[in-house]
Short mmCIF file of C-alpha atoms in Angstrom, two decimals:
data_model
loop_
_atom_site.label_atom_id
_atom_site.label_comp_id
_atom_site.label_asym_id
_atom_site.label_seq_id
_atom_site.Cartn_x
_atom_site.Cartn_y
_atom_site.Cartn_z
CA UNK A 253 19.56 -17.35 -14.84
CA UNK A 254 16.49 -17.15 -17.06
CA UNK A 255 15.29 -13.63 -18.10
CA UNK A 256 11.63 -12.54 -17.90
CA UNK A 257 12.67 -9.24 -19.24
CA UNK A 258 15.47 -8.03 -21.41
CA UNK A 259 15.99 -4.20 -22.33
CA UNK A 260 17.78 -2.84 -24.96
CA UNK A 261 19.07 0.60 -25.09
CA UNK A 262 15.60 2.48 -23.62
CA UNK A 263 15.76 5.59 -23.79
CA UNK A 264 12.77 7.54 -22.89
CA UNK A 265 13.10 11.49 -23.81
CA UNK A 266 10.52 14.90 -22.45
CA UNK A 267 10.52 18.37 -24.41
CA UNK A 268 13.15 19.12 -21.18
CA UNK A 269 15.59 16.38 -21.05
CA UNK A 270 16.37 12.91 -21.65
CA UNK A 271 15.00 10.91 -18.75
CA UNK A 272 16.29 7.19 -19.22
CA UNK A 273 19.94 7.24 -21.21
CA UNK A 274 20.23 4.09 -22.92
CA UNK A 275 18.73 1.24 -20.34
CA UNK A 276 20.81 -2.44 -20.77
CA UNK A 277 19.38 -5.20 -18.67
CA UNK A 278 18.20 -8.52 -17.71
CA UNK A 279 15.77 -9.19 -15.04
CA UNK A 280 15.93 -12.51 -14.15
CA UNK A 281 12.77 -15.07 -14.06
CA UNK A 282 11.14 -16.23 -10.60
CA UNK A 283 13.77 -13.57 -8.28
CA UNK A 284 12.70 -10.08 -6.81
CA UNK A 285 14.36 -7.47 -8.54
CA UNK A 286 15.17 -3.97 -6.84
CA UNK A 287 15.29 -0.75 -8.86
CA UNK A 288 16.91 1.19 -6.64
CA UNK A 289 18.45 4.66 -6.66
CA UNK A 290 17.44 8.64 -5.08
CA UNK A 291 14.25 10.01 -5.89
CA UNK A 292 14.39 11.66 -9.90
CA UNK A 293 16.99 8.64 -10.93
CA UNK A 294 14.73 7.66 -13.17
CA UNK A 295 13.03 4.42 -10.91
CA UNK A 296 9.71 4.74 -11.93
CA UNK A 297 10.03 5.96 -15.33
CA UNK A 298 11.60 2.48 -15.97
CA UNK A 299 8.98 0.78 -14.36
CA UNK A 300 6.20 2.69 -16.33
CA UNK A 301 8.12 1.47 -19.37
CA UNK A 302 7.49 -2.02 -18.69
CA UNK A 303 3.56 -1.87 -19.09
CA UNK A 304 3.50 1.36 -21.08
CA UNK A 305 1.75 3.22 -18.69
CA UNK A 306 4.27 6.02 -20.92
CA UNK A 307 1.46 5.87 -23.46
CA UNK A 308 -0.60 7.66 -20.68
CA UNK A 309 1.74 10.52 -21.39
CA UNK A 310 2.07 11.78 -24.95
CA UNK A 311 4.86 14.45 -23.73
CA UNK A 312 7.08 10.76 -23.71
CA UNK A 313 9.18 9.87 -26.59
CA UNK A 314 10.31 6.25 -25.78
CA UNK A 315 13.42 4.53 -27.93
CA UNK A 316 14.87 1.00 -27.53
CA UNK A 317 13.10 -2.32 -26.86
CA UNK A 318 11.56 -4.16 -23.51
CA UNK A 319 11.29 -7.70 -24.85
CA UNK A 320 8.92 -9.83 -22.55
CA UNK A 321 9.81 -13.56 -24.26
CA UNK A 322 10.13 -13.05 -27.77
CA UNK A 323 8.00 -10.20 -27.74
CA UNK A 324 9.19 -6.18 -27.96
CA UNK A 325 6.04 -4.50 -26.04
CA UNK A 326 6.57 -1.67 -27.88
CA UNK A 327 6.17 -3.05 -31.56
CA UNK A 328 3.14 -1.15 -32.98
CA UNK A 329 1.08 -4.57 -33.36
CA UNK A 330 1.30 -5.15 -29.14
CA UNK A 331 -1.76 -5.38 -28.02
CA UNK A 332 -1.42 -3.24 -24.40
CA UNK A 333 -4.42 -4.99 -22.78
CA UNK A 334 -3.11 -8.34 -23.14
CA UNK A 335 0.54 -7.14 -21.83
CA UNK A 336 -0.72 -5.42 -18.57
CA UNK A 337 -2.94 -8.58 -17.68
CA UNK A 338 0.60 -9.65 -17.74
CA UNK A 339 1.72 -7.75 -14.84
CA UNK A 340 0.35 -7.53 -11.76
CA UNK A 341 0.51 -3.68 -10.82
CA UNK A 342 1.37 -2.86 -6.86
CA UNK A 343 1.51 1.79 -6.76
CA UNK A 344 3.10 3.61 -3.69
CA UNK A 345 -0.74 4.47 -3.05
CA UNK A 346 -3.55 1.86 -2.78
CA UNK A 347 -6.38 2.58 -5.09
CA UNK A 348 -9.47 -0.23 -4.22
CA UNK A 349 -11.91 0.22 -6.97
CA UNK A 350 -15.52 2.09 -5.30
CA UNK A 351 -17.15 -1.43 -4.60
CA UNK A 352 -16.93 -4.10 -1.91
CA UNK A 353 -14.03 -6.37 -0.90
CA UNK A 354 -15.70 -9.27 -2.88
CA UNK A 355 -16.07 -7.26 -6.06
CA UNK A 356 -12.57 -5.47 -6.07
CA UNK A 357 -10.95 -8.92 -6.69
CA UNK A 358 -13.72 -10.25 -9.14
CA UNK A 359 -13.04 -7.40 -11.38
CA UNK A 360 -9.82 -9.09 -11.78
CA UNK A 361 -10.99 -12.65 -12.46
CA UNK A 362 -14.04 -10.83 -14.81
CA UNK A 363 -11.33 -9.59 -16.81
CA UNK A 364 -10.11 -12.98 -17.52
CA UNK A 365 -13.30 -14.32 -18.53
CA UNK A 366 -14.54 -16.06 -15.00
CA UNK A 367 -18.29 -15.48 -14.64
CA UNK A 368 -19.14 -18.75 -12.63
CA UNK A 369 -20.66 -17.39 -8.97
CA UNK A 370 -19.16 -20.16 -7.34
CA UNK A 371 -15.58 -20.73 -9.34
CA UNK A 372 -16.02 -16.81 -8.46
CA UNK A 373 -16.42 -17.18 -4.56
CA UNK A 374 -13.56 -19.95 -4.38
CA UNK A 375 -11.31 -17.62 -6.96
CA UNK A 376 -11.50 -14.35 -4.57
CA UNK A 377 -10.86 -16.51 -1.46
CA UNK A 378 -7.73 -17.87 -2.86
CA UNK A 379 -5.87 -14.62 -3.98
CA UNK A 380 -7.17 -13.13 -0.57
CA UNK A 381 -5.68 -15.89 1.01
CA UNK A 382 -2.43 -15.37 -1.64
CA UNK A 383 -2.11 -11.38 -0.17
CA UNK A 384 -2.10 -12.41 3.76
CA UNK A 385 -5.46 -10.84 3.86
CA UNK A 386 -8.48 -13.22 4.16
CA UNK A 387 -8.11 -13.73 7.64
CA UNK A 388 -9.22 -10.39 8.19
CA UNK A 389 -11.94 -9.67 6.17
CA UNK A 390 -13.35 -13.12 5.05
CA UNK A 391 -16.73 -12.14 7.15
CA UNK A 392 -17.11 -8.79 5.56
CA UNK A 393 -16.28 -9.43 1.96
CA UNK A 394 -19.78 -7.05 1.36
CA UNK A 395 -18.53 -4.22 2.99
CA UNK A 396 -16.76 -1.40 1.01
CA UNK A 397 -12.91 -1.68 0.17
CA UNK A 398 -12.38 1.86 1.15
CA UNK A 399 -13.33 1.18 5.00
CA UNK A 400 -9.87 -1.20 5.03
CA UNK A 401 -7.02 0.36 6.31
CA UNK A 402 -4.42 1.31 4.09
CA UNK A 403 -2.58 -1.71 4.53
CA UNK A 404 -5.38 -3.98 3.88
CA UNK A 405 -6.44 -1.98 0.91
CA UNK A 406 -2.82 -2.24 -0.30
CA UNK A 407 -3.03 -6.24 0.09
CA UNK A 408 -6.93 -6.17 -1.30
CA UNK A 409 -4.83 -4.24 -4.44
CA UNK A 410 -2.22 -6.96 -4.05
CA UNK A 411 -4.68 -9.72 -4.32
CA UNK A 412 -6.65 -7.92 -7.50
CA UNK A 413 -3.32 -7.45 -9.30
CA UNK A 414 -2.50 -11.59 -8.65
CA UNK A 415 -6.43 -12.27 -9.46
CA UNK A 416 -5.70 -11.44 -13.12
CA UNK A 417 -2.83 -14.43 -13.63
CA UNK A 418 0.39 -12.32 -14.43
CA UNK A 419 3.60 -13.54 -14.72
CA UNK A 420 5.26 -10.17 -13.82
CA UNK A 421 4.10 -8.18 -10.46
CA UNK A 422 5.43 -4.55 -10.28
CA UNK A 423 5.55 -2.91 -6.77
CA UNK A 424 6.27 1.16 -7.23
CA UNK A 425 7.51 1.97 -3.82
CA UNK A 426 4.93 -0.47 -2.42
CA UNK A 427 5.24 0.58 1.66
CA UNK A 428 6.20 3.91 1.47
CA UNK A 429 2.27 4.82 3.36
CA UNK A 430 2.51 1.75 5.30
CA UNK A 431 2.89 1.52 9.01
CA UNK A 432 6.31 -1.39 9.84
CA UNK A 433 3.44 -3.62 10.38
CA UNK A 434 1.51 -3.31 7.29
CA UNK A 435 5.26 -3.07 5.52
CA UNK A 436 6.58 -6.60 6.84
CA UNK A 437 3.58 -8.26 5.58
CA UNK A 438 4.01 -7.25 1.85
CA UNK A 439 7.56 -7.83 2.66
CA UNK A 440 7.09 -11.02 3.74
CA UNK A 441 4.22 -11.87 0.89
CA UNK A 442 7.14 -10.67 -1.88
CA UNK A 443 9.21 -13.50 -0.83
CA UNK A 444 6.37 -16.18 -1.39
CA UNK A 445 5.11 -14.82 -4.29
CA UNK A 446 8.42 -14.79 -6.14
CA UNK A 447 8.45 -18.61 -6.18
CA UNK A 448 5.44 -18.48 -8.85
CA UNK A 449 6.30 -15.07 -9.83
CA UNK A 450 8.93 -12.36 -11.10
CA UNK A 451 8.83 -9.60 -8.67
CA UNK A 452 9.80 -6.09 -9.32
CA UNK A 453 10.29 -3.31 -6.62
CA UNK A 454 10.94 -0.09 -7.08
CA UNK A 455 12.45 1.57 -3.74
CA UNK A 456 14.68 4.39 -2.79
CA UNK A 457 15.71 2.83 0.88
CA UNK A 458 18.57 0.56 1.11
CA UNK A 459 17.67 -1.04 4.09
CA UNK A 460 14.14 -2.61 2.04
CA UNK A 461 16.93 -3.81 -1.34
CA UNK A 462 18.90 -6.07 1.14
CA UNK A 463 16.30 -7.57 2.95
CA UNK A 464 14.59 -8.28 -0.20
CA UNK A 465 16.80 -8.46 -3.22
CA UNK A 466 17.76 -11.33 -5.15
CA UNK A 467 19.41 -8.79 -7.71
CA UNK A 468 20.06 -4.96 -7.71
CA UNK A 469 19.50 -2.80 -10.30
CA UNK A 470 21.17 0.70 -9.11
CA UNK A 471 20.11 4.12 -11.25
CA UNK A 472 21.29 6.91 -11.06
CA UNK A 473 20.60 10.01 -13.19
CA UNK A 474 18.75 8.26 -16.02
CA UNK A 475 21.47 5.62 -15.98
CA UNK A 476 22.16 2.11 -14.04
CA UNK A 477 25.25 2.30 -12.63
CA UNK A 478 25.63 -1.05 -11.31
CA UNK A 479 23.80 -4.49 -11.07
CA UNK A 480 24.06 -7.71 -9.64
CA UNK A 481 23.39 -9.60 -6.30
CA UNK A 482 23.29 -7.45 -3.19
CA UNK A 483 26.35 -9.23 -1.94
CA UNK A 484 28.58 -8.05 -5.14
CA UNK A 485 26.48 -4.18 -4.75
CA UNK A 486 26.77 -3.71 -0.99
CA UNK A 487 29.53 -5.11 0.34
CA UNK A 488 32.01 -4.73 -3.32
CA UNK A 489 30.79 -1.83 -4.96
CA UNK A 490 32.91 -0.60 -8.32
CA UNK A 491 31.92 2.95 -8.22
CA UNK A 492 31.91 6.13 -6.54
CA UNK A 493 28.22 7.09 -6.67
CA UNK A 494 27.15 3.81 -5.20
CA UNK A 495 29.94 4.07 -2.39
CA UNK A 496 28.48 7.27 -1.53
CA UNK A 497 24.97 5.82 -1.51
CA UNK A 498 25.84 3.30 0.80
CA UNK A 499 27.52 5.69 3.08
CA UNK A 500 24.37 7.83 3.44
CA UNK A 501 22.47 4.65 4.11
CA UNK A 502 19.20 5.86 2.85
#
């Protein structure tokens, strides 16, 4: 398979302890990826390598190389803007901008260059439509993005993310505030989107990897421990840690 994303021995290092021990993978182009692994495995860490939100914390020392193509995002000429327009950024918690429905999605199309009212109008529809979320609010695009529910506004962030053409989406434990309602239809809008898109979910519940998973990326202590499909991980798995895992059944 094609890689969107190669890593090469990341290690990223606090005053305290070394966090990440020397990260080796490939995350394939156009599949859903699951980081997945207990809470303090070093998930999310990972995942904040891969746009350098780790530059928002100077306590960080980060080692090794995320190569995105031919590029290593972390050679000193990168320029960051460019590379998180790149990825389309899902958190655990929404966070709709302080502005209407209409306007939280523009700012994403703005920040490609669109000012054209009408390309505008037809450009917000379509990634509305894209997050399973025009239906629902396509007669109150005026009204303020915080009234949604928490599932819409996670969608609304969905369709901002997807407004600003990425090739990469990142999802950091994307349902975790989510009723099973709200949950299935991200769920369910992960597996469209990966046609056009690599996918990336971070999640600590086993149940969410195999229903979504194309590949598994298991971590464990600041290491992976295994990877492959989730047929090799779950129903063949080569070591004691992930045995145990399974067992549990998070």
């Amino acid at each position: 398979m094609e890689s969107a994303i190669v890593i090469k021995n990341l290690k990223v290092s606090s005053k305290e302890k070394l966090i990440l021990k020397g990260i080796n993978i490939e995350i394939p182009k156009n599949k859903l990826t699951v980081l997945l692994g207990p809470s303090g495995c070093g998930k999310t860490t990972l995942f904040k390598c891969l746009n350098r939100l780790t530059d928002l914390y100077p306590e960080l020392k980060v080692e090794g190389s995320v190569f995105i193509g031919e590029d290593d995002i972390f050679h000193p000429k990168q320029n960051v803007t460019d590379l998180r327009q790149k990825m389309g950024l899902l958190n655990q918690k929404p966070y709709p901008l302080p502005m209407s429905i209409f306007k939280n999605v523009a700012y994403g199309l703005k920040l490609k260059g669109v000012k054209d009212k009408k390309i505008l109008a037809e450009k917000v529809a379509v990634y509305l439509k894209q997050a399973a979320l025009w239906d629902e609010v396509k007669d109150r695009l005026d009204d303020s993005a915080t009234k949604l529910s928490i599932g819409q506004q996670q969608r609304l962030c969905l369709a901002r993310g997807l407004a600003t053409s990425p090739e990469i989406l990142l999802a950091d434990e994307p349902t975790s505030a989510l009723d099973p309602i709200s949950s299935k239809a991200i769920e369910e809008k992960f597996l469209e989107l990966k046609e056009n898109y690599t996918v990336i979910v971070v999640t600590h519940i086993l149940r969410q990897a195999k229903r979504l998973a194309d590949h598994v990326i298991f971590m464990y202590d600041g290491q992976v421990i295994e990877q492959g499909s989730p047929k090799e991980l779950f129903e063949n798995p080569q070591t004691e840690t992930l045995k145990k895992y399974i067992q549990v059944g998070y």
